[in-house]
Every structure is written in C-alpha cells, then in structure tokens.
Amino acid sequence: MNVENKKFKLLLAAGAVSMALTGCGGSDGSDGEDGNPGGPAADAIQTLNLEVTKVTYDNGSPIVTVMATNEEDLPIVGLQDLGITGAQLTPQGATGAGNSAQWTRNARASGLENYTDNKNGTYTFELQPEPFDAELTQRYNVYAGGEGSTLADGTTSVPRREIVADFDGNGYEALYTKNIVSHQTCTNCHAEGKPLTTRHSGYYTQETCATCHSSSLSEESQWNHLIHNIHNSAKSFEDKYGKEYNGEAAELLIQNNCQSCHVEPEEGDDSLTEWGNWSRVPTMETCTSCHTGIDFKAGQGHSQQNDNSNCVACHNASWTEEIHLGGFNSTKALIDTYGINTTSTIDAASQAATISIQVVDSSGAEVDINSILPMVQRFEIITNVGPNHVTLGYYGKDSINAIENGIVDTANGAAIEDGKLVYTTSKDLKLNPEVGADNETAFTFVGWAMCSANGEFVKCDDPEFDRADTDKYTAMKADLAFATLSGEAPSMRHVNSVNFDSCASCHSDEFEVHKGSHHAGFVMSDQVAHTNDENGLPIIGVDACASCHTPDGTYAAGKNLGAIEMKLHKVHSHGDYGAIVNLNCSQCHTQFNTDAFAAKGALATDEGYTTPIAATCYSCHSYSGDKFKSHVESQGAKVNASFEEANDAAQLETCFFCHNPAISDHTQVKM
C-alpha cells in the first residue's frame, strides 16, 4: 500500500527541489557550495513553515513526509529539533451513546535518530502507531524549533512552530475531524509564539495540547476536562512537580464566560468543524471540570447515571447555552441600556470644579435621572489634577459617592438639577494659574452602577436586590471630563500606548472593573475616549485610571506599586505571579510612547520614590533587587529615594541612550 495525498502544490515544490539535486556530487548533496544542497537553502529563518506533504503506508505503518521552509519559501535543511505526535479520532458516539469524539495519541517520535533529513527541505518519519485503525481519521502534530534551537550549523536559530495535519487512514484528505477552539482564540490572552504553560515549556498551541492530552491519559488529564479545570477556580490540583493550578487568574480574566474561548467562526470558515460541541455534546467528563462535588455513578449532586447516554435528554444545546451564557448576555443588555455625558467647568474665583452628569439612553436621548434614581446603586465622582503627572495624590483627590442606593448625598453638595446629577468639588484643587500647565487641568472620572436582579434593573430597596452581593450590581459605562482654570484647551494624558480594546480582547468589552463594596465599578467605553486613531475611531485609553492610580500610589502609598505606570504591569506579569504565563508587551501595548516620560515625575515605590522610567521597569524587575538598583542608578535614576531627590532627578535618567524598547522586544538596545 503506497498512497499519496492530494496536496499537489507542495508536492510539486518538493519535487522541484529534488530535481535540482539530481547529478549533484558529494555526500551532502552539494554541487560545490558547502551547506547548499542543490539549490538555494535557507540561511536565515524568521518564520518557520511546516507542512505535511505526503503520507504513505508500508505494511500498515505510516511514512510521513514534512516540508520545512522559511518566510521566503526557501527549503530549510538541517533541523535538529523536529518531532511528531500521531493520534486517531474516534467519532462521536462510537465508544458509547452520548460520548464526544475523542483523539487517542498513538505514536510519538522526536530527535535526530527518529527522522531522516532528506537534504532538500523535506524530512521523513516512519511511525509505528498503536492503536491504529485505518477507518479513523489520523492526525499528525508536527513541531520544531524554539528557544535555543539551531540548525545543524549550530548558529542559525530556528523559531518555534507547531502544526496539525489530518488525513484519513489511507493518506488522503480527512473526511472528518474535530476542532473546537482555534489557537488564534487562545492568543487573545496568551502571547503568540510563547508557551501556553510553564508545565510544558516547549509547547505553544492548544492543538498540540489537545492531540497529546487525549484518551490515552487519565480522565483528569484529558483535554476536554483539563482545559476547563485550569480556566476556573472551582477546584485546584498539583502536577507531578508540585506546581499548583487553581485557575484563579484565568477566572479573573475571562469570568467563566464560555464565549471567551468558544467563538463562533465567521461565515464560510469551516476550520472549526465542531465549535458548537461545548453546548451540543454535554458529558460527565467535561462538566465535572467546573461542576465539582458530583459523583454521577453514586447519584451525588446529580441524578444517578453510569454513562453519557441520557445527558442530552435534559441538557439540550439551547438550554445549555442559556444556562451558561444567559447571565453574560443579560448583563451586556443592561450595560447597553444607558450611558452618561459628563461636563466640567471651573469657577475662576473659587477654583472649584462643577461636574454635570447627564444620563442618556441607547439612542442618545436624554434621560431624567429622577426616573431611574431608585435603581442607582452608586455614582462615584473622582476629580484629580494634572493628567500626565497627577498632583493631588490618592488621598488629596476630591471624591464622593454622589448617589448611593438611590439616595443623593445632598449633605456633601450633590444635587439633581434639571434631570442631571450635579456636584461641585469641595477640596482645594491647588490649580496652577499658568495657562497650559499640566496641573492647570482638572480631570474627573465618573463610574456608576445600577441595582439589578434576574436580568433587569430593580429598586435598590427591592427584596430581590442583595446589597451584600456585588454580583447583583451592574457596572455601567464610565465617563471622563476635563476642565481648566483658564478655560483654554486642557492637558490630556497620552492614550497611544495602551488601547482598552487590547484589554477587552481578553477581558471582554463588558468587563466590570473594580465592581465591589468599595467602588461603583465601571465599564470602559467610547465615553472615556478623547482622542481618535488614524481611522477616526475613538481610542479608549486607560488614562482615566490615573485619577486614583496616582504617582503617590493608592491606599498603601508605594507598597502596592499603585501608580498606573506600575500597577498594570504588576498585575499582569510580575515574575512568577503574572496573570498569564509568558505575556508579551504586545498583548496590551499598541506602542511604547517613551516621550511621555518627559511629562512625568517621581513615582512611589516600596520604600520611597523612584524616577519614572526606572519605576516603570521596577514594576516587573524589582525581584532583581540590588542588581537592578545599581544598574539604573548608574544611568542617573534614583530608586526608593525621597520624593524631592527622585523628582529632581526625574528628567536626568539616561536609560534610552542605550535601551530602545519595542513592544515585540522590550529588551532591545541600540547598537
């Protein structure tokens, strides 16, 4: 039996390279140029392309041919770190009524001794799969390269690449396969080109994970169970190395929203053949990854059952989807019901800012706030000064819960006038009279929440609303307003470094930030935008967060690295405690606006204040301790010094004389 698949284009390309080798002398296939085996072989690899070009069989054993090329379609010769994992797919229901389709790993080969380098860009594996059924779809998961990997020359680096290719049991195109979630969906949170987990530092794609974590492993380790387990905090486990997985960081990010990962493909995209299986094929193995305390066979926590044959009788697709997504969809609908338009003006005599907040409906029509007042959980109004280098600090800012649980705080100056919520600041804003100065601008951030229950707004004294349960709140769309003492154009913080759209790719557009007992919570939207991008679309920045996340830190001063320049880095990628393993700067940053440091001063750190560039680096590199301190101070920085000393040195740092950080490589230096 010797059957080739139908990928003619790649076969012809491989054949052309092979023909170029004909008549070449020498054991390396060279025609005189050492290392260039009969045609232009790649001598540099920015992108590694892999493709399974042929599958043939010898007495039932597959011979798999893999082609490797670079970004210029030049063949790559001399791969040293090439491997392949084989698996076969048992169709849905084949192992028992109600059972999902299952991959079963049946072969594995890696290392130079397990493949033949044909010296023309192709490589051949001879596999002995066990088990093997020619009636089933066969998958070949090919991987190569990675950190420290080079070609046989020992110098040409090879980037990581992983692919899967599915065939039928005779080497032709597969008629049936199982792909539920794409690797591209994972990269909304996980960095492209980086390992998905510290557990297996060499594997980068979920397709690789799904191929290996198959029915050949224990039920707890199979992908349909494991992947849900590690993305929620319902239970934790330790791997064989003692590393604990509790799912807390992932749950914080995606909030148990199935739609974060299970994304319906666009019309005409047939790559995710079974994307809807998450709701269509309920099984005991998958459900127990999130729903703990259930023993199906003993009838504990669920009606007794020994298999999956009757699951769909109760848990049909529409019901399953409604149960899992209903809360998220209803929350989105509530959030979209209203917005706010906020204005601010400063009285030249008193230097107080008067903030006016107009509620609008989804069409933009004005809404009298009295009509929704009993349902308003909180309106939080925060005013600070100096968007680029905030001057009033965390405790000096003017802050009020102007409405709380339907009651207007008239005692502290809040009022409803002509259907709008109005408030005049009571603290001294200490505005600079110099026109155009950063601290001549006061900026006001407004967050608010509504009382809700069962997918609708309710009065805050309604028995259905539990004030102690923050899940009963619905955080609404925030707003940001600016005003100056002179009445001239305000100073504004740059927003071309981080766009909240990047945050939303992982957190979702309806991510309710800071929702809890201490804050109203808020949802970022176009209303906090004050600048458009090159396409005229509003940039939803995170600059409003500086109203609380000030250079002086937050409630713990610098102990929690609370300034916005550090807080986001600390929370998302701080040593081994980062929210996502191997997070890339490009996951959040659209660019690095290093010029913005010219408008900044000292930032509060653990034991004092630090110059702004060094402080930003400190948010991730503080674990380096004295080594970090000695390095940056040799370049003019000050670390954990007094405010006066660090602030005076803020513009004396020379970091960018050598460092030239880019979002693709923040360690980049000028050569």
XYZ file of C-alpha atoms in Angstrom:
671
model
C 0.000 0.000 0.000
C 1.548 3.285 -1.084
C -0.914 6.150 -1.368
C -0.108 9.856 -1.633
C -2.398 12.702 -0.628
C -3.663 15.396 -2.954
C -1.574 18.395 -1.857
C -0.125 18.759 -5.340
C 1.266 22.242 -4.951
C 3.594 21.336 -2.132
C 4.492 18.039 -3.758
C 5.500 19.882 -6.904
C 7.568 22.318 -4.839
C 9.302 19.426 -3.125
C 9.807 17.742 -6.481
C 11.403 20.852 -7.941
C 13.921 20.975 -5.124
C 14.605 17.254 -5.566
C 15.191 17.704 -9.303
C 17.702 20.418 -8.549
C 19.638 17.832 -6.575
C 19.899 15.395 -9.498
C 23.508 14.916 -10.576
C 24.937 16.680 -7.528
C 28.047 15.096 -6.135
C 29.215 14.733 -2.558
C 27.669 13.018 0.403
C 25.903 16.223 1.421
C 24.248 16.559 -1.991
C 26.169 19.734 -2.777
C 27.179 20.871 -6.253
C 30.161 22.685 -4.846
C 28.665 25.094 -2.338
C 29.033 23.513 1.076
C 25.760 23.531 3.005
C 23.666 24.418 -0.061
C 22.301 21.066 -1.177
C 21.480 21.617 -4.830
C 19.510 24.839 -4.813
C 19.069 27.827 -2.524
C 18.612 26.544 1.015
C 17.585 28.977 3.739
C 20.488 30.529 5.641
C 18.223 32.567 7.955
C 14.812 31.797 9.427
C 12.475 34.494 10.674
C 9.398 32.316 10.185
C 9.388 28.531 10.181
C 6.731 26.985 7.956
C 5.930 23.295 8.333
C 3.650 21.194 6.161
C 2.865 17.505 5.996
C 3.144 16.950 2.241
C 2.757 13.190 1.991
C 1.586 10.207 3.977
C 2.278 6.731 2.595
C 1.962 3.326 4.195
C 4.325 0.351 4.357
C 2.586 -2.734 5.716
C 0.183 -0.552 7.650
C 2.864 1.734 9.111
C 2.710 5.402 8.078
C 5.672 7.148 6.467
C 5.145 10.871 6.955
C 6.953 13.491 4.886
C 7.251 17.001 6.312
C 8.428 20.026 4.352
C 10.124 22.942 6.132
C 10.531 26.368 4.527
C 11.254 29.890 5.721
C 9.397 33.135 5.141
C 10.837 33.326 1.604
C 9.675 29.784 0.771
C 13.272 28.579 0.766
C 13.771 24.982 1.911
C 15.256 24.547 5.362
C 17.954 21.905 5.716
C 19.429 20.692 8.986
C 16.572 20.893 11.510
C 17.697 19.249 14.744
C 14.673 19.680 16.999
C 11.888 18.176 14.931
C 9.181 15.970 16.394
C 5.826 14.441 15.561
C 2.897 13.096 17.572
C 0.264 10.908 15.970
C -3.333 10.489 17.077
C -6.504 9.000 15.693
C -10.039 10.265 16.101
C -12.864 8.105 17.366
C -16.130 9.698 16.171
C -18.827 10.994 18.473
C -20.911 8.176 19.910
C -18.591 5.421 18.654
C -17.452 4.467 22.158
C -20.924 4.771 23.633
C -24.075 6.802 23.217
C -23.554 10.443 24.196
C -19.758 10.242 24.242
C -17.876 13.034 22.491
C -15.411 12.445 19.679
C -12.013 11.549 21.117
C -8.441 11.852 19.987
C -6.217 8.965 21.062
C -2.477 9.517 20.899
C -0.940 6.537 19.128
C 2.581 7.486 18.061
C 5.391 9.822 19.000
C 8.835 10.446 17.563
C 11.367 13.232 18.054
C 15.091 13.731 17.869
C 17.588 13.213 15.034
C 17.552 9.440 15.370
C 13.813 9.298 14.613
C 13.645 11.049 11.251
C 15.579 11.356 8.028
C 16.759 14.734 6.771
C 16.429 14.420 3.009
C 18.662 17.468 2.498
C 16.091 19.182 0.291
C 13.805 20.755 2.890
C 11.853 17.565 3.488
C 12.059 15.199 6.439
C 10.703 11.666 6.750
C 9.275 9.922 9.799
C 8.470 6.216 9.958
C 5.894 5.610 12.675
C 4.516 2.537 14.416
C 1.106 3.708 15.705
C -0.583 1.779 18.454
C -3.524 1.541 18.333
C -4.224 2.091 14.640
C -7.484 1.811 12.758
C -7.414 2.686 9.049
C -11.125 3.540 9.222
C -10.410 6.513 11.523
C -9.015 9.991 10.911
C -5.281 10.182 11.620
C -3.682 13.395 12.956
C -0.017 14.339 12.732
C 1.095 17.056 15.111
C 4.497 18.329 13.928
C 6.665 20.669 15.982
C 10.141 22.120 15.621
C 12.444 24.878 16.828
C 12.123 27.049 19.880
C 14.364 28.800 22.353
C 17.981 27.728 21.878
C 17.227 25.622 18.797
C 19.582 25.907 15.831
C 20.179 24.194 12.529
C 22.942 21.639 12.237
C 25.393 24.505 11.666
C 24.988 25.384 15.354
C 24.399 29.087 14.662
C 21.219 29.582 12.609
C 18.405 29.959 15.122
C 15.096 28.218 14.496
C 11.867 29.804 15.789
C 9.129 27.627 17.244
C 6.365 26.266 15.023
C 3.642 23.709 15.644
C 1.067 22.412 13.187
C -1.552 19.685 12.958
C -2.498 17.912 9.744
C -5.400 15.457 9.481
C -5.683 12.611 6.968
C -7.847 9.582 6.525
C -6.368 6.175 7.279
C -5.050 5.824 3.721
C -3.165 9.100 3.470
C -5.855 11.106 1.714
C -7.569 14.250 2.975
C -9.562 13.583 6.135
C -13.314 13.498 5.733
C -13.971 14.129 9.418
C -12.061 15.906 12.165
C -12.555 17.637 15.498
C -11.543 21.252 16.021
C -13.469 23.189 18.658
C -11.305 26.172 19.665
C -8.649 27.798 17.496
C -5.137 28.684 18.544
C -5.869 32.264 17.451
C -8.584 32.493 20.100
C -6.077 31.463 22.761
C -3.718 34.227 21.626
C -6.319 36.806 22.624
C -4.862 36.255 26.091
C -1.799 34.063 25.618
C 1.116 35.545 23.713
C 1.662 34.315 20.177
C 4.887 32.336 19.842
C 5.208 31.630 23.559
C 4.493 28.505 25.627
C 0.922 28.287 26.891
C 2.044 26.991 30.283
C 5.105 26.582 32.461
C 4.201 22.910 32.831
C 5.331 22.167 29.251
C 7.685 24.966 28.323
C 8.138 23.674 24.784
C 4.555 23.623 23.522
C 2.782 26.652 22.126
C -0.608 25.777 20.621
C -3.806 24.331 22.018
C -3.984 21.957 19.021
C -0.758 20.376 20.268
C -2.197 20.169 23.778
C -5.425 18.568 22.544
C -3.530 15.988 20.500
C -1.404 14.853 23.416
C -3.915 15.195 26.283
C -6.124 12.565 24.700
C -7.983 9.454 25.760
C -4.618 7.750 26.276
C -4.290 9.702 29.545
C -6.321 9.654 32.759
C -9.744 11.285 32.703
C -8.473 14.268 34.744
C -5.683 14.845 32.218
C -7.812 14.604 29.082
C -8.132 17.919 27.286
C -11.917 18.360 27.496
C -11.637 18.102 31.298
C -8.256 19.697 31.909
C -8.738 22.825 29.797
C -11.867 23.845 31.706
C -10.310 22.930 35.034
C -7.363 25.311 34.607
C -9.551 28.216 33.461
C -11.788 28.399 36.525
C -11.266 28.218 40.276
C -13.838 25.546 41.117
C -11.024 23.208 42.099
C -7.258 23.090 42.109
C -4.663 20.395 41.613
C -0.914 19.868 41.707
C 1.077 18.392 38.861
C 3.758 15.794 39.409
C 6.300 18.552 40.027
C 4.264 20.007 42.896
C 3.094 23.097 40.981
C -0.424 24.129 41.964
C -3.023 25.095 39.379
C -6.003 26.904 40.899
C -7.456 28.732 37.895
C -7.899 31.985 39.831
C -6.026 34.219 37.386
C -7.854 32.796 34.377
C -11.234 33.152 36.074
C -10.459 36.766 36.922
C -9.703 37.444 33.272
C -12.479 35.628 31.445
C -15.013 35.487 34.308
C -16.222 31.984 33.431
C -17.633 33.312 30.176
C -17.689 30.357 27.772
C -17.807 32.791 24.832
C -14.292 33.965 25.646
C -12.919 30.754 24.155
C -15.830 29.157 22.329
C -16.083 31.646 19.486
C -18.361 31.019 16.531
C -16.320 31.181 13.303
C -17.178 33.666 10.608
C -19.475 32.577 7.826
C -17.599 30.456 5.311
C -14.886 29.465 7.786
C -15.047 25.689 8.139
C -11.850 25.278 10.175
C -13.702 24.766 13.463
C -15.796 21.814 12.488
C -17.246 21.222 15.948
C -17.027 24.651 17.581
C -20.547 24.251 18.966
C -19.826 20.985 20.762
C -19.451 22.813 24.082
C -23.233 23.155 24.252
C -24.277 20.350 21.914
C -22.391 17.417 23.455
C -22.584 17.504 27.274
C -20.598 14.775 29.016
C -19.760 13.827 32.580
C -16.056 14.210 31.834
C -16.367 17.819 30.683
C -18.987 19.014 33.159
C -17.104 17.834 36.250
C -14.181 20.082 35.355
C -16.250 23.048 36.570
C -19.132 21.484 38.472
C -17.463 19.834 41.442
C -18.926 17.709 44.207
C -20.704 15.481 41.726
C -20.460 11.695 41.676
C -22.620 10.630 38.764
C -22.404 6.902 39.408
C -23.261 7.307 43.092
C -26.014 9.819 42.335
C -24.433 12.547 44.476
C -25.100 16.125 43.335
C -26.846 14.841 40.220
C -29.288 12.133 39.286
C -27.564 8.768 39.074
C -26.117 7.716 35.714
C -23.317 5.421 34.603
C -22.625 6.917 31.202
C -23.382 9.868 28.917
C -26.251 8.295 27.030
C -29.007 10.399 28.619
C -27.194 13.722 29.159
C -28.664 15.421 26.119
C -32.194 14.409 27.129
C -32.127 17.160 29.758
C -29.158 19.247 28.700
C -30.046 20.111 25.127
C -27.947 22.658 23.247
C -30.253 25.674 23.649
C -30.791 25.030 27.362
C -27.070 24.529 27.965
C -26.263 27.718 26.088
C -28.863 29.702 28.003
C -27.647 28.450 31.392
C -24.022 29.262 30.636
C -24.423 32.483 28.649
C -27.722 33.930 29.824
C -26.184 35.938 32.643
C -23.479 37.443 30.435
C -25.899 38.307 27.656
C -28.403 39.912 30.030
C -25.620 41.905 31.704
C -24.484 43.197 28.314
C -28.041 44.213 27.516
C -28.314 46.098 30.820
C -24.979 47.854 30.308
C -26.061 48.980 26.844
C -29.308 50.472 28.177
C -27.763 53.717 29.402
C -24.691 55.878 29.114
C -23.618 59.228 30.557
C -22.348 62.518 29.183
C -20.222 64.435 31.677
C -19.074 68.046 31.583
C -16.865 70.006 33.963
C -16.234 73.721 34.423
C -14.012 75.582 36.883
C -15.007 78.755 38.673
C -12.148 81.236 38.350
C -12.799 82.725 41.788
C -13.233 79.591 43.902
C -11.181 77.302 41.632
C -13.767 74.603 42.278
C -14.917 72.285 39.510
C -18.627 71.793 38.886
C -19.430 68.448 37.307
C -22.706 67.840 35.496
C -23.766 64.299 34.539
C -26.500 63.651 32.001
C -27.816 60.094 31.654
C -28.704 59.091 28.087
C -30.425 56.034 26.669
C -29.096 53.728 23.956
C -30.254 56.129 21.231
C -28.525 59.087 22.876
C -31.741 60.700 24.122
C -31.503 62.448 27.474
C -32.963 60.633 30.484
C -34.143 62.447 33.615
C -32.046 60.850 36.354
C -35.050 61.052 38.697
C -36.721 58.365 36.604
C -34.007 55.836 37.413
C -32.840 57.208 40.775
C -34.305 54.401 42.963
C -32.340 51.885 40.864
C -28.984 53.693 41.014
C -26.628 51.747 43.260
C -23.879 54.350 43.175
C -22.465 57.306 41.280
C -18.793 57.768 42.160
C -17.236 61.079 41.089
C -13.441 61.436 41.366
C -11.566 64.614 40.485
C -7.800 64.997 40.377
C -5.362 67.442 38.812
C -2.639 67.081 36.187
C -3.405 64.189 33.820
C 0.245 63.483 32.988
C 1.710 63.802 36.467
C -1.182 63.783 38.922
C -0.610 66.225 41.765
C -3.279 65.631 44.426
C -2.379 62.012 45.066
C -4.741 59.289 46.242
C -5.849 60.964 49.465
C -5.778 64.528 48.137
C -8.248 63.890 45.309
C -11.844 65.057 45.545
C -14.116 62.026 45.690
C -17.754 61.494 46.508
C -20.426 58.832 46.211
C -22.915 61.363 44.913
C -25.696 58.788 44.869
C -25.735 55.582 46.870
C -28.597 53.081 46.866
C -30.963 55.620 45.354
C -30.160 58.428 47.818
C -28.482 61.668 46.696
C -25.711 62.888 49.033
C -27.073 66.422 49.368
C -25.172 66.916 52.634
C -21.902 66.922 50.712
C -23.064 69.032 47.807
C -24.562 66.571 45.308
C -27.894 67.542 43.754
C -30.225 66.816 40.878
C -30.891 69.850 38.702
C -32.995 69.748 35.525
C -32.740 65.979 35.473
C -28.933 65.969 35.743
C -26.670 64.957 38.624
C -24.591 67.968 39.631
C -21.705 68.231 42.072
C -19.142 70.925 42.913
C -15.799 69.867 44.349
C -15.140 70.761 47.969
C -11.396 70.121 48.254
C -8.736 72.629 47.252
C -7.636 71.522 43.768
C -4.436 73.583 44.033
C -4.605 74.518 40.364
C -1.628 76.141 38.696
C -2.655 79.533 37.222
C -0.151 79.131 34.368
C -2.144 78.641 31.174
C -1.343 75.323 29.525
C 0.433 73.816 32.529
C -0.427 70.173 33.153
C -1.673 70.970 36.653
C -3.931 73.747 35.388
C -6.213 70.924 34.184
C -8.631 69.114 36.482
C -9.950 65.802 35.205
C -12.980 63.985 36.535
C -13.692 60.274 36.268
C -17.254 59.062 36.820
C -18.121 55.432 37.484
C -21.561 54.140 38.287
C -23.578 51.009 38.910
C -27.229 50.041 38.911
C -29.078 47.651 41.198
C -30.177 44.594 39.250
C -31.654 41.163 39.711
C -32.742 38.405 37.347
C -31.542 40.278 34.274
C -33.289 43.593 34.930
C -32.801 46.792 36.882
C -34.584 46.862 40.237
C -35.048 49.377 43.027
C -32.183 49.189 45.486
C -34.618 48.527 48.336
C -36.221 45.664 46.387
C -36.051 42.354 48.313
C -34.619 40.780 45.151
C -31.549 43.018 45.444
C -28.939 41.875 47.949
C -26.658 44.782 48.785
C -24.027 42.435 50.180
C -23.789 40.542 46.889
C -21.744 42.529 44.376
C -22.901 40.158 41.633
C -26.236 41.912 41.973
C -24.732 45.184 40.821
C -24.368 46.003 37.156
C -21.451 48.315 36.487
C -22.282 50.844 33.777
C -20.358 52.844 31.177
C -17.916 55.325 32.709
C -17.058 58.820 31.523
C -14.149 61.260 31.715
C -14.287 65.063 31.655
C -11.632 67.822 31.636
C -11.668 71.462 32.682
C -9.059 74.215 33.021
C -8.809 77.263 35.222
C -8.237 79.499 32.195
C -10.938 77.952 30.049
C -8.327 77.130 27.427
C -7.748 73.656 25.969
C -6.946 71.089 28.667
C -3.845 68.996 29.083
C -4.522 65.328 28.393
C -2.606 62.181 29.036
C -1.362 60.178 26.045
C -3.520 57.214 25.033
C -1.474 55.872 22.121
C 0.356 53.291 24.195
C -2.425 51.082 25.570
C -5.854 50.870 23.996
C -8.585 49.341 26.131
C -9.578 47.330 23.067
C -6.490 45.241 23.826
C -7.767 44.710 27.360
C -11.183 43.741 26.029
C -9.719 41.053 23.765
C -9.011 39.086 26.937
C -11.428 40.556 29.482
C -14.374 41.186 27.085
C -15.998 44.531 26.235
C -18.295 44.241 29.255
C -15.530 43.740 31.823
C -16.816 45.377 35.008
C -13.717 46.946 36.528
C -13.475 47.433 40.308
C -17.011 46.299 40.927
C -17.338 45.662 44.641
C -18.108 47.079 48.040
C -15.612 49.945 47.826
C -16.360 51.166 44.314
C -19.301 51.532 41.998
C -17.368 49.708 39.331
C -17.346 50.819 35.741
C -17.226 49.649 32.155
C -14.803 51.300 29.749
C -16.444 52.576 26.570
C -16.219 55.274 23.910
C -17.375 57.760 26.520
C -13.962 57.857 28.208
C -12.219 58.465 24.861
C -10.899 61.915 23.983
C -8.663 61.087 21.000
C -9.255 59.297 17.709
C -6.901 56.958 15.888
C -5.716 57.321 12.293
C -9.022 55.830 11.100
C -11.075 58.340 13.036
C -12.157 55.783 15.637
C -12.092 56.751 19.325
C -9.172 55.435 21.353
C -10.452 54.063 24.644
C -7.402 54.689 26.792
C -6.736 53.748 30.391
C -5.716 57.290 31.311
C -8.827 57.800 33.448
C -7.440 55.242 35.907
C -4.739 57.758 36.874
C -7.361 59.663 38.883
C -6.825 57.050 41.633
C -3.654 55.289 40.498
C -1.529 58.359 41.098
C 2.250 58.880 41.234
C 1.911 58.754 45.037
C 0.387 55.289 44.781
C -3.010 54.392 46.169
C -4.185 53.462 49.682
C -0.878 51.753 50.518
C 1.283 54.540 49.087
C 4.000 52.802 47.054
C 3.753 49.451 48.806
C 1.446 48.026 46.167
C 3.132 49.835 43.247
C -0.197 51.558 42.727
C 0.738 54.198 40.131
C -0.877 53.335 36.792
C 2.577 53.026 35.169
C 3.370 50.150 37.535
C 0.039 48.697 38.645
C -0.916 47.271 35.272
C 2.488 45.644 34.830
C 2.468 44.213 38.335
C -0.996 42.718 37.971
C -0.477 41.253 34.517
C 3.076 39.996 34.511
C 5.019 40.215 37.739
C 7.604 37.468 37.877
C 6.043 34.080 38.614
C 2.817 35.735 39.731
C 1.742 37.134 36.380
C -1.845 36.614 35.311
C -0.746 34.973 32.080
C 2.363 32.901 31.549
C 4.856 34.484 29.130
C 2.767 37.581 28.491
C 4.188 39.722 25.682
C 4.206 43.524 25.840
C 2.357 43.497 22.501
C -0.607 41.753 24.139
C -1.533 45.081 25.754
C 0.616 47.782 24.171
C -0.064 49.270 20.778
C 3.308 51.032 21.032
C 5.730 52.442 23.602
C 5.394 56.207 23.877
C 8.711 56.803 25.608
C 8.356 60.548 25.006
C 5.603 60.566 27.639
C 8.215 60.224 30.382
C 9.206 63.840 29.726
C 5.961 64.922 31.410
C 6.300 62.638 34.431
C 7.950 62.901 37.811
C 8.771 60.594 40.706
C 6.589 57.531 41.329
C 6.026 55.939 44.731
C 7.679 52.531 45.105
C 8.137 50.116 48.029
C 10.391 52.202 50.271
C 10.143 55.710 48.817
C 10.050 57.266 45.359
C 11.745 56.279 42.102
C 12.390 58.171 38.878
C 9.639 57.402 36.321
C 11.462 55.250 33.752
C 13.175 53.154 36.416
C 9.903 52.861 38.366
C 8.085 51.502 35.329
C 10.808 48.897 34.854
C 10.768 48.253 38.617
C 7.179 47.035 38.400
C 8.454 43.804 36.846
C 12.168 43.827 37.632
C 12.071 44.616 41.352
C 12.909 40.959 42.034
C 16.425 41.760 40.776
C 16.951 43.818 43.934
C 20.372 45.395 44.300
C 21.389 44.400 40.786
C 18.511 46.390 39.303
C 19.133 49.338 41.622
C 22.843 49.583 40.860
C 22.217 49.327 37.120
C 19.602 52.073 36.844
C 21.287 54.400 39.315
C 24.429 54.213 37.202
C 22.266 55.763 34.465
C 21.036 58.679 36.556
C 17.955 57.072 38.128
C 17.003 57.108 41.797
C 15.371 54.091 43.445
C 13.378 54.263 46.704
C 14.740 57.710 47.471
C 12.944 60.704 48.968
C 10.288 62.383 46.834
C 12.402 65.503 46.415
C 15.506 63.557 45.373
C 13.650 61.321 42.894
C 11.552 64.143 41.484
C 14.594 66.377 40.941
C 16.268 63.517 39.047
C 13.163 62.573 37.041
C 14.489 64.075 33.813
C 18.113 63.051 34.364
C 17.695 59.322 33.635
C 19.677 58.277 30.573
C 18.072 54.856 30.087
C 17.105 55.496 26.473
C 20.664 56.291 25.474
C 21.140 52.525 25.374
C 17.696 50.982 25.685
C 15.375 51.140 22.694
C 12.336 49.139 23.871
C 9.838 47.859 21.311
C 6.602 46.038 22.026
C 7.944 42.987 20.186
C 11.111 43.030 22.318
C 11.222 45.334 25.316
C 14.863 44.353 25.966
C 16.008 45.818 22.649
C 19.088 48.050 22.860
C 20.736 50.461 20.474
C 23.801 49.034 18.803
